[in-house]
Amino acid sequence: MTSIGTGYDLANSIFSPDGRNFQVEYAVKAVENGGTSIGIRCKDGVVLAVEKLVTSKLLKPSANKRIATVDRHLGVVYSGMIPDGRHFIDRARDEARAWRDTFKTPISTADLASRMGGYMQAYTLYQSVRPFGITAIVGGFDSTAEATVDGEVGAGPSCGAGGKVAGKTHGGPFLYMIEPSGLYWGYYGAATGKGRQAAKAELEKLDLGGPAGGPALTLEEAVKEAARIIYVAHDDDKEFELEMTWISGLDGPTKGLHQEVPKALREEAERLAKKAQEGKMEE
Amino acid sequence: MFRNNYDNDSVTFSPQGRIFQVEYAAEAVKQGSVVVGIASKTHAVLVAIKRNAEELSSYQKKLFPIDEHVGIAIAGLTSDARVLSNFMKQQCLGHRLTYGRNMPVRTLVDMIGSKAQINTQHYGKRPYGVGLLVAGVDEQGPHLFEFQPSGMTEEMVAFAIGARSQMARTYLEKNIDKFADCGREELVRHGLRALKESLVQDRELTVDNTSVGVAGAVKVDDGSTKVEPFQVYDQQDVAAWIESVADDKEGGAGAGEGEGEGEGEGMEVDS
């Protein structure tokens, strides 16, 4: 446990003499108690997965979704305080819609991460609020297609500022993780929640292309790895449900949309994950 | 005065990342009398025990209709419940005006979830001191949701909240596989049996202290579904149901096996 704040930890936005905001650190503790969430960015898309702990036998199976669609091409999963996560998603949807209203084009994953990072950060600035008790993983596929803007009048400039640069490509799969402090980074593989350490160790073993840009997992392989990692990160004593979504490009299985992984594929991925777990037990 | 430094307000995290004011608000739910909800493929029912302050006073209502297709059962601070209830009624009415049809139950429940969450993140506000069971029908069929002061909302097959509700939940867990195919009457009876599990000794269900609420989506002969509007039954209207579960063997099915008492659990507290 990190040191206790001796008076400097009783209100948000207060710096301790060594420059820490304890309330933000405590918010991170709330995240670390939540079910594991992961995101994988591969060559042709993004996969999001979450371990939903079954807190009661009376819960309706698979009725309570944890991964939200924020815009057609954007998905968000989070670990920590679930009501805070729902607030985060409400805001993310507002941002995505406002962006479309203003710019007549869908918000890019990077821009959404920036907006939401700023929003989270604002909740560390004032004593009148508390930080978010969540870490959110934002996945998206920004269109690579040559697209005119919605409601565009005229063709616009063909080169230079606001125009096209020959040979330059844009869009693709992106993954970001936003912490309670508002800090965010882009990732190839992201993990948060209780099992994050085990999950990170597994993610690091994967071939996700990386900065070197070597061969990377396909989207379907990534789905299977995501399921396996959630199973690895899971604490065996408790029951859980696996929820997974994915986003591909226009030429992929989801046609650029954020969607739930089809039941058949998810079940196959879970079967393989269980098999891998048993294999490990025998070793 | 306070148990520790971190439980003064709802904007302070404890070093473990907990918010005590929200946890205390959840305790307020356990002060209310027990309510039970169950959903089948065709119906969603709520049943409740009403309390009276004294012998000659009336009983506090526990079930409230929200819209044609939704009703709630409350446990905790009644006045907080009324705020949420009024909000839900307005939202349902607004939705009906705009879209010309019933609001999906999940949408409605998410709205009070968002509303309640804000109260846990801003100084000067307090969490709602009430838990709800929301039962209703929409195009997807019958639903049952639980709402907590934290803003947490979850869809359940069956659930019970309020004083000694753990006993009722134990009954529901034991019988969970039966509910989906239950008819309307059988579902109400299961609710009442769960309710009986949570009664203190020497008390029993009477027409005065029992409320039943039912909403349904029933298939009619031409293949379409017809909404049975949410309706609350009191007094003589519940007599037959109470009678029908009265001759169960003492304490109903699976008596005396409450797994841990609902109260007395004692919260863990930062030292």
PDB file of N, CA and C in Angstrom, chain A residues 176-250:
ATOM      1  N   TYR A 176      -6.446   3.384 -26.817  1.00  0.00           N
ATOM      2  CA  TYR A 176      -5.947   4.294 -25.779  1.00  0.00           C
ATOM      3  C   TYR A 176      -6.445   3.831 -24.416  1.00  0.00           C
ATOM      4  N   MET A 177      -5.669   4.159 -23.379  1.00  0.00           N
ATOM      5  CA  MET A 177      -6.121   3.874 -22.011  1.00  0.00           C
ATOM      6  C   MET A 177      -6.028   5.155 -21.194  1.00  0.00           C
ATOM      7  N   ILE A 178      -7.131   5.504 -20.517  1.00  0.00           N
ATOM      8  CA  ILE A 178      -7.212   6.758 -19.755  1.00  0.00           C
ATOM      9  C   ILE A 178      -7.327   6.444 -18.267  1.00  0.00           C
ATOM     10  N   GLU A 179      -6.458   7.037 -17.469  1.00  0.00           N
ATOM     11  CA  GLU A 179      -6.418   6.780 -16.021  1.00  0.00           C
ATOM     12  C   GLU A 179      -7.201   7.842 -15.262  1.00  0.00           C
ATOM     13  N   PRO A 180      -7.478   7.606 -13.960  1.00  0.00           N
ATOM     14  CA  PRO A 180      -8.250   8.578 -13.178  1.00  0.00           C
ATOM     15  C   PRO A 180      -7.626   9.979 -13.160  1.00  0.00           C
ATOM     16  N   SER A 181      -6.313  10.074 -13.304  1.00  0.00           N
ATOM     17  CA  SER A 181      -5.657  11.385 -13.317  1.00  0.00           C
ATOM     18  C   SER A 181      -5.948  12.151 -14.607  1.00  0.00           C
ATOM     19  N   GLY A 182      -6.452  11.464 -15.614  1.00  0.00           N
ATOM     20  CA  GLY A 182      -6.655  12.092 -16.918  1.00  0.00           C
ATOM     21  C   GLY A 182      -5.530  11.755 -17.873  1.00  0.00           C
ATOM     22  N   LEU A 183      -4.486  11.147 -17.330  1.00  0.00           N
ATOM     23  CA  LEU A 183      -3.350  10.721 -18.160  1.00  0.00           C
ATOM     24  C   LEU A 183      -3.805   9.633 -19.130  1.00  0.00           C
ATOM     25  N   TYR A 184      -3.363   9.748 -20.393  1.00  0.00           N
ATOM     26  CA  TYR A 184      -3.661   8.660 -21.323  1.00  0.00           C
ATOM     27  C   TYR A 184      -2.507   8.430 -22.273  1.00  0.00           C
ATOM     28  N   TRP A 185      -2.384   7.183 -22.709  1.00  0.00           N
ATOM     29  CA  TRP A 185      -1.370   6.795 -23.678  1.00  0.00           C
ATOM     30  C   TRP A 185      -2.034   5.942 -24.751  1.00  0.00           C
ATOM     31  N   GLY A 186      -1.395   5.909 -25.905  1.00  0.00           N
ATOM     32  CA  GLY A 186      -1.820   4.953 -26.925  1.00  0.00           C
ATOM     33  C   GLY A 186      -1.138   3.627 -26.658  1.00  0.00           C
ATOM     34  N   TYR A 187      -1.799   2.526 -26.988  1.00  0.00           N
ATOM     35  CA  TYR A 187      -1.269   1.192 -26.681  1.00  0.00           C
ATOM     36  C   TYR A 187      -1.414   0.237 -27.866  1.00  0.00           C
ATOM     37  N   TYR A 188      -0.560  -0.766 -27.875  1.00  0.00           N
ATOM     38  CA  TYR A 188      -0.787  -1.946 -28.723  1.00  0.00           C
ATOM     39  C   TYR A 188      -1.610  -2.965 -27.949  1.00  0.00           C
ATOM     40  N   GLY A 189      -1.320  -3.077 -26.663  1.00  0.00           N
ATOM     41  CA  GLY A 189      -2.127  -3.940 -25.795  1.00  0.00           C
ATOM     42  C   GLY A 189      -2.268  -3.260 -24.450  1.00  0.00           C
ATOM     43  N   ALA A 190      -3.498  -3.113 -23.961  1.00  0.00           N
ATOM     44  CA  ALA A 190      -3.731  -2.406 -22.703  1.00  0.00           C
ATOM     45  C   ALA A 190      -4.486  -3.308 -21.745  1.00  0.00           C
ATOM     46  N   ALA A 191      -4.182  -3.182 -20.453  1.00  0.00           N
ATOM     47  CA  ALA A 191      -4.893  -3.968 -19.443  1.00  0.00           C
ATOM     48  C   ALA A 191      -5.051  -3.140 -18.190  1.00  0.00           C
ATOM     49  N   THR A 192      -6.205  -3.297 -17.520  1.00  0.00           N
ATOM     50  CA  THR A 192      -6.434  -2.633 -16.246  1.00  0.00           C
ATOM     51  C   THR A 192      -7.363  -3.485 -15.398  1.00  0.00           C
ATOM     52  N   GLY A 193      -7.482  -3.107 -14.121  1.00  0.00           N
ATOM     53  CA  GLY A 193      -8.308  -3.892 -13.205  1.00  0.00           C
ATOM     54  C   GLY A 193      -7.468  -4.860 -12.402  1.00  0.00           C
ATOM     55  N   LYS A 194      -8.162  -5.733 -11.695  1.00  0.00           N
ATOM     56  CA  LYS A 194      -7.505  -6.612 -10.725  1.00  0.00           C
ATOM     57  C   LYS A 194      -6.397  -7.463 -11.346  1.00  0.00           C
ATOM     58  N   GLY A 195      -6.670  -8.044 -12.506  1.00  0.00           N
ATOM     59  CA  GLY A 195      -5.707  -8.973 -13.099  1.00  0.00           C
ATOM     60  C   GLY A 195      -4.765  -8.329 -14.100  1.00  0.00           C
ATOM     61  N   ARG A 196      -4.566  -7.012 -13.979  1.00  0.00           N
ATOM     62  CA  ARG A 196      -3.802  -6.296 -15.023  1.00  0.00           C
ATOM     63  C   ARG A 196      -2.377  -6.800 -15.160  1.00  0.00           C
ATOM     64  N   GLN A 197      -1.745  -7.177 -14.037  1.00  0.00           N
ATOM     65  CA  GLN A 197      -0.341  -7.567 -14.121  1.00  0.00           C
ATOM     66  C   GLN A 197      -0.168  -8.847 -14.941  1.00  0.00           C
ATOM     67  N   ALA A 198      -0.987  -9.844 -14.608  1.00  0.00           N
ATOM     68  CA  ALA A 198      -0.931 -11.095 -15.374  1.00  0.00           C
ATOM     69  C   ALA A 198      -1.296 -10.837 -16.831  1.00  0.00           C
ATOM     70  N   ALA A 199      -2.301  -9.985 -17.034  1.00  0.00           N
ATOM     71  CA  ALA A 199      -2.749  -9.698 -18.396  1.00  0.00           C
ATOM     72  C   ALA A 199      -1.657  -8.990 -19.190  1.00  0.00           C
ATOM     73  N   LYS A 200      -0.982  -8.033 -18.566  1.00  0.00           N
ATOM     74  CA  LYS A 200       0.100  -7.308 -19.245  1.00  0.00           C
ATOM     75  C   LYS A 200       1.213  -8.267 -19.643  1.00  0.00           C
ATOM     76  N   ALA A 201       1.556  -9.171 -18.727  1.00  0.00           N
ATOM     77  CA  ALA A 201       2.619 -10.138 -19.020  1.00  0.00           C
ATOM     78  C   ALA A 201       2.275 -10.942 -20.264  1.00  0.00           C
ATOM     79  N   GLU A 202       0.990 -11.330 -20.379  1.00  0.00           N
ATOM     80  CA  GLU A 202       0.554 -12.089 -21.552  1.00  0.00           C
ATOM     81  C   GLU A 202       0.551 -11.221 -22.805  1.00  0.00           C
ATOM     82  N   LEU A 203       0.081  -9.981 -22.652  1.00  0.00           N
ATOM     83  CA  LEU A 203       0.021  -9.081 -23.816  1.00  0.00           C
ATOM     84  C   LEU A 203       1.402  -8.846 -24.397  1.00  0.00           C
ATOM     85  N   GLU A 204       2.394  -8.757 -23.505  1.00  0.00           N
ATOM     86  CA  GLU A 204       3.759  -8.479 -23.971  1.00  0.00           C
ATOM     87  C   GLU A 204       4.320  -9.625 -24.805  1.00  0.00           C
ATOM     88  N   LYS A 205       3.804 -10.819 -24.589  1.00  0.00           N
ATOM     89  CA  LYS A 205       4.276 -11.974 -25.369  1.00  0.00           C
ATOM     90  C   LYS A 205       3.692 -11.991 -26.783  1.00  0.00           C
ATOM     91  N   LEU A 206       2.612 -11.242 -26.983  1.00  0.00           N
ATOM     92  CA  LEU A 206       1.946 -11.286 -28.291  1.00  0.00           C
ATOM     93  C   LEU A 206       2.713 -10.484 -29.326  1.00  0.00           C
ATOM     94  N   ASP A 207       2.505 -10.862 -30.573  1.00  0.00           N
ATOM     95  CA  ASP A 207       3.099 -10.110 -31.673  1.00  0.00           C
ATOM     96  C   ASP A 207       2.052  -9.137 -32.195  1.00  0.00           C
ATOM     97  N   LEU A 208       2.129  -7.926 -31.700  1.00  0.00           N
ATOM     98  CA  LEU A 208       1.105  -6.940 -32.064  1.00  0.00           C
ATOM     99  C   LEU A 208       1.620  -5.934 -33.075  1.00  0.00           C
ATOM    100  N   GLY A 209       2.634  -6.333 -33.849  1.00  0.00           N
ATOM    101  CA  GLY A 209       3.191  -5.381 -34.805  1.00  0.00           C
ATOM    102  C   GLY A 209       4.214  -4.501 -34.121  1.00  0.00           C
ATOM    103  N   GLY A 210       3.773  -3.733 -33.169  1.00  0.00           N
ATOM    104  CA  GLY A 210       4.693  -2.893 -32.409  1.00  0.00           C
ATOM    105  C   GLY A 210       5.272  -1.778 -33.255  1.00  0.00           C
ATOM    106  N   PRO A 211       6.118  -0.966 -32.646  1.00  0.00           N
ATOM    107  CA  PRO A 211       6.671   0.173 -33.375  1.00  0.00           C
ATOM    108  C   PRO A 211       7.448  -0.281 -34.608  1.00  0.00           C
ATOM    109  N   ALA A 212       8.080  -1.462 -34.537  1.00  0.00           N
ATOM    110  CA  ALA A 212       8.863  -1.956 -35.664  1.00  0.00           C
ATOM    111  C   ALA A 212       7.965  -2.304 -36.850  1.00  0.00           C
ATOM    112  N   GLY A 213       6.719  -2.597 -36.567  1.00  0.00           N
ATOM    113  CA  GLY A 213       5.753  -2.839 -37.635  1.00  0.00           C
ATOM    114  C   GLY A 213       5.916  -4.179 -38.326  1.00  0.00           C
ATOM    115  N   GLY A 214       6.315  -5.196 -37.565  1.00  0.00           N
ATOM    116  CA  GLY A 214       6.459  -6.540 -38.113  1.00  0.00           C
ATOM    117  C   GLY A 214       5.110  -7.167 -38.367  1.00  0.00           C
ATOM    118  N   PRO A 215       5.081  -8.486 -38.667  1.00  0.00           N
ATOM    119  CA  PRO A 215       3.795  -9.152 -38.865  1.00  0.00           C
ATOM    120  C   PRO A 215       3.030  -9.163 -37.544  1.00  0.00           C
ATOM    121  N   ALA A 216       1.754  -9.014 -37.609  1.00  0.00           N
ATOM    122  CA  ALA A 216       0.964  -8.950 -36.377  1.00  0.00           C
ATOM    123  C   ALA A 216      -0.191  -9.930 -36.435  1.00  0.00           C
ATOM    124  N   LEU A 217      -0.765 -10.136 -35.257  1.00  0.00           N
ATOM    125  CA  LEU A 217      -1.947 -10.985 -35.136  1.00  0.00           C
ATOM    126  C   LEU A 217      -3.064 -10.522 -36.075  1.00  0.00           C
ATOM    127  N   THR A 218      -3.842 -11.467 -36.545  1.00  0.00           N
ATOM    128  CA  THR A 218      -5.072 -11.085 -37.240  1.00  0.00           C
ATOM    129  C   THR A 218      -6.126 -10.808 -36.181  1.00  0.00           C
ATOM    130  N   LEU A 219      -7.222 -10.226 -36.616  1.00  0.00           N
ATOM    131  CA  LEU A 219      -8.287  -9.859 -35.681  1.00  0.00           C
ATOM    132  C   LEU A 219      -8.853 -11.104 -34.986  1.00  0.00           C
ATOM    133  N   GLU A 220      -9.042 -12.166 -35.754  1.00  0.00           N
ATOM    134  CA  GLU A 220      -9.612 -13.371 -35.148  1.00  0.00           C
ATOM    135  C   GLU A 220      -8.663 -14.005 -34.140  1.00  0.00           C
ATOM    136  N   GLU A 221      -7.372 -13.978 -34.458  1.00  0.00           N
ATOM    137  CA  GLU A 221      -6.379 -14.470 -33.491  1.00  0.00           C
ATOM    138  C   GLU A 221      -6.407 -13.616 -32.233  1.00  0.00           C
ATOM    139  N   ALA A 222      -6.570 -12.305 -32.437  1.00  0.00           N
ATOM    140  CA  ALA A 222      -6.588 -11.383 -31.295  1.00  0.00           C
ATOM    141  C   ALA A 222      -7.786 -11.663 -30.391  1.00  0.00           C
ATOM    142  N   VAL A 223      -8.927 -12.017 -30.995  1.00  0.00           N
ATOM    143  CA  VAL A 223     -10.113 -12.361 -30.198  1.00  0.00           C
ATOM    144  C   VAL A 223      -9.796 -13.566 -29.310  1.00  0.00           C
ATOM    145  N   LYS A 224      -9.143 -14.561 -29.891  1.00  0.00           N
ATOM    146  CA  LYS A 224      -8.833 -15.777 -29.134  1.00  0.00           C
ATOM    147  C   LYS A 224      -7.813 -15.484 -28.036  1.00  0.00           C
ATOM    148  N   GLU A 225      -6.831 -14.635 -28.363  1.00  0.00           N
ATOM    149  CA  GLU A 225      -5.842 -14.260 -27.341  1.00  0.00           C
ATOM    150  C   GLU A 225      -6.505 -13.476 -26.216  1.00  0.00           C
ATOM    151  N   ALA A 226      -7.424 -12.570 -26.591  1.00  0.00           N
ATOM    152  CA  ALA A 226      -8.105 -11.749 -25.579  1.00  0.00           C
ATOM    153  C   ALA A 226      -8.853 -12.642 -24.600  1.00  0.00           C
ATOM    154  N   ALA A 227      -9.579 -13.626 -25.136  1.00  0.00           N
ATOM    155  CA  ALA A 227     -10.323 -14.542 -24.269  1.00  0.00           C
ATOM    156  C   ALA A 227      -9.350 -15.299 -23.365  1.00  0.00           C
ATOM    157  N   ARG A 228      -8.254 -15.768 -23.948  1.00  0.00           N
ATOM    158  CA  ARG A 228      -7.282 -16.539 -23.163  1.00  0.00           C
ATOM    159  C   ARG A 228      -6.688 -15.675 -22.046  1.00  0.00           C
ATOM    160  N   ILE A 229      -6.380 -14.423 -22.370  1.00  0.00           N
ATOM    161  CA  ILE A 229      -5.758 -13.548 -21.377  1.00  0.00           C
ATOM    162  C   ILE A 229      -6.719 -13.266 -20.221  1.00  0.00           C
ATOM    163  N   ILE A 230      -7.998 -13.053 -20.546  1.00  0.00           N
ATOM    164  CA  ILE A 230      -8.969 -12.830 -19.467  1.00  0.00           C
ATOM    165  C   ILE A 230      -9.036 -14.071 -18.571  1.00  0.00           C
ATOM    166  N   TYR A 231      -8.991 -15.247 -19.191  1.00  0.00           N
ATOM    167  CA  TYR A 231      -9.012 -16.481 -18.387  1.00  0.00           C
ATOM    168  C   TYR A 231      -7.751 -16.602 -17.533  1.00  0.00           C
ATOM    169  N   VAL A 232      -6.593 -16.227 -18.099  1.00  0.00           N
ATOM    170  CA  VAL A 232      -5.340 -16.293 -17.336  1.00  0.00           C
ATOM    171  C   VAL A 232      -5.377 -15.326 -16.156  1.00  0.00           C
ATOM    172  N   ALA A 233      -5.882 -14.117 -16.417  1.00  0.00           N
ATOM    173  CA  ALA A 233      -5.881 -13.074 -15.385  1.00  0.00           C
ATOM    174  C   ALA A 233      -6.924 -13.318 -14.312  1.00  0.00           C
ATOM    175  N   HIS A 234      -7.843 -14.250 -14.583  1.00  0.00           N
ATOM    176  CA  HIS A 234      -8.957 -14.475 -13.655  1.00  0.00           C
ATOM    177  C   HIS A 234      -8.543 -15.292 -12.439  1.00  0.00           C
ATOM    178  N   ASP A 235      -9.093 -14.863 -11.297  1.00  0.00           N
ATOM    179  CA  ASP A 235      -8.882 -15.578 -10.049  1.00  0.00           C
ATOM    180  C   ASP A 235      -9.883 -16.728  -9.989  1.00  0.00           C
ATOM    181  N   ASP A 236      -9.365 -17.969  -9.960  1.00  0.00           N
ATOM    182  CA  ASP A 236     -10.192 -19.160 -10.180  1.00  0.00           C
ATOM    183  C   ASP A 236     -11.410 -19.312  -9.272  1.00  0.00           C
ATOM    184  N   ASP A 237     -11.321 -18.749  -8.052  1.00  0.00           N
ATOM    185  CA  ASP A 237     -12.387 -19.006  -7.073  1.00  0.00           C
ATOM    186  C   ASP A 237     -13.739 -18.457  -7.509  1.00  0.00           C
ATOM    187  N   LYS A 238     -13.713 -17.354  -8.238  1.00  0.00           N
ATOM    188  CA  LYS A 238     -14.983 -16.675  -8.505  1.00  0.00           C
ATOM    189  C   LYS A 238     -15.499 -17.003  -9.898  1.00  0.00           C
ATOM    190  N   GLU A 239     -16.833 -16.937  -9.992  1.00  0.00           N
ATOM    191  CA  GLU A 239     -17.468 -17.146 -11.283  1.00  0.00           C
ATOM    192  C   GLU A 239     -17.394 -15.840 -12.077  1.00  0.00           C
ATOM    193  N   PHE A 240     -17.297 -15.940 -13.389  1.00  0.00           N
ATOM    194  CA  PHE A 240     -17.313 -14.714 -14.189  1.00  0.00           C
ATOM    195  C   PHE A 240     -17.902 -14.962 -15.565  1.00  0.00           C
ATOM    196  N   GLU A 241     -18.222 -13.847 -16.205  1.00  0.00           N
ATOM    197  CA  GLU A 241     -18.732 -13.879 -17.572  1.00  0.00           C
ATOM    198  C   GLU A 241     -17.751 -13.114 -18.438  1.00  0.00           C
ATOM    199  N   LEU A 242     -17.496 -13.596 -19.636  1.00  0.00           N
ATOM    200  CA  LEU A 242     -16.604 -12.902 -20.567  1.00  0.00           C
ATOM    201  C   LEU A 242     -17.421 -12.124 -21.582  1.00  0.00           C
ATOM    202  N   GLU A 243     -17.109 -10.839 -21.698  1.00  0.00           N
ATOM    203  CA  GLU A 243     -17.765 -10.024 -22.726  1.00  0.00           C
ATOM    204  C   GLU A 243     -16.687  -9.495 -23.664  1.00  0.00           C
ATOM    205  N   MET A 244     -16.913  -9.626 -24.972  1.00  0.00           N
ATOM    206  CA  MET A 244     -15.914  -9.171 -25.942  1.00  0.00           C
ATOM    207  C   MET A 244     -16.564  -8.431 -27.101  1.00  0.00           C
ATOM    208  N   THR A 245     -15.898  -7.375 -27.534  1.00  0.00           N
ATOM    209  CA  THR A 245     -16.329  -6.656 -28.738  1.00  0.00           C
ATOM    210  C   THR A 245     -15.133  -6.489 -29.656  1.00  0.00           C
ATOM    211  N   TRP A 246     -15.403  -6.177 -30.920  1.00  0.00           N
ATOM    212  CA  TRP A 246     -14.316  -5.938 -31.868  1.00  0.00           C
ATOM    213  C   TRP A 246     -14.701  -4.879 -32.887  1.00  0.00           C
ATOM    214  N   ILE A 247     -13.673  -4.338 -33.516  1.00  0.00           N
ATOM    215  CA  ILE A 247     -13.863  -3.330 -34.554  1.00  0.00           C
ATOM    216  C   ILE A 247     -12.853  -3.621 -35.661  1.00  0.00           C
ATOM    217  N   SER A 248     -13.348  -3.801 -36.863  1.00  0.00           N
ATOM    218  CA  SER A 248     -12.443  -3.999 -37.996  1.00  0.00           C
ATOM    219  C   SER A 248     -12.573  -2.811 -38.937  1.00  0.00           C
ATOM    220  N   GLY A 249     -11.775  -2.815 -40.003  1.00  0.00           N
ATOM    221  CA  GLY A 249     -11.927  -1.804 -41.043  1.00  0.00           C
ATOM    222  C   GLY A 249     -13.125  -2.126 -41.925  1.00  0.00           C
ATOM    223  N   LEU A 250     -13.362  -1.304 -42.928  1.00  0.00           N
ATOM    224  CA  LEU A 250     -14.526  -1.487 -43.803  1.00  0.00           C
ATOM    225  C   LEU A 250     -14.512  -2.832 -44.511  1.00  0.00           C
TER     226      LEU A 250
END
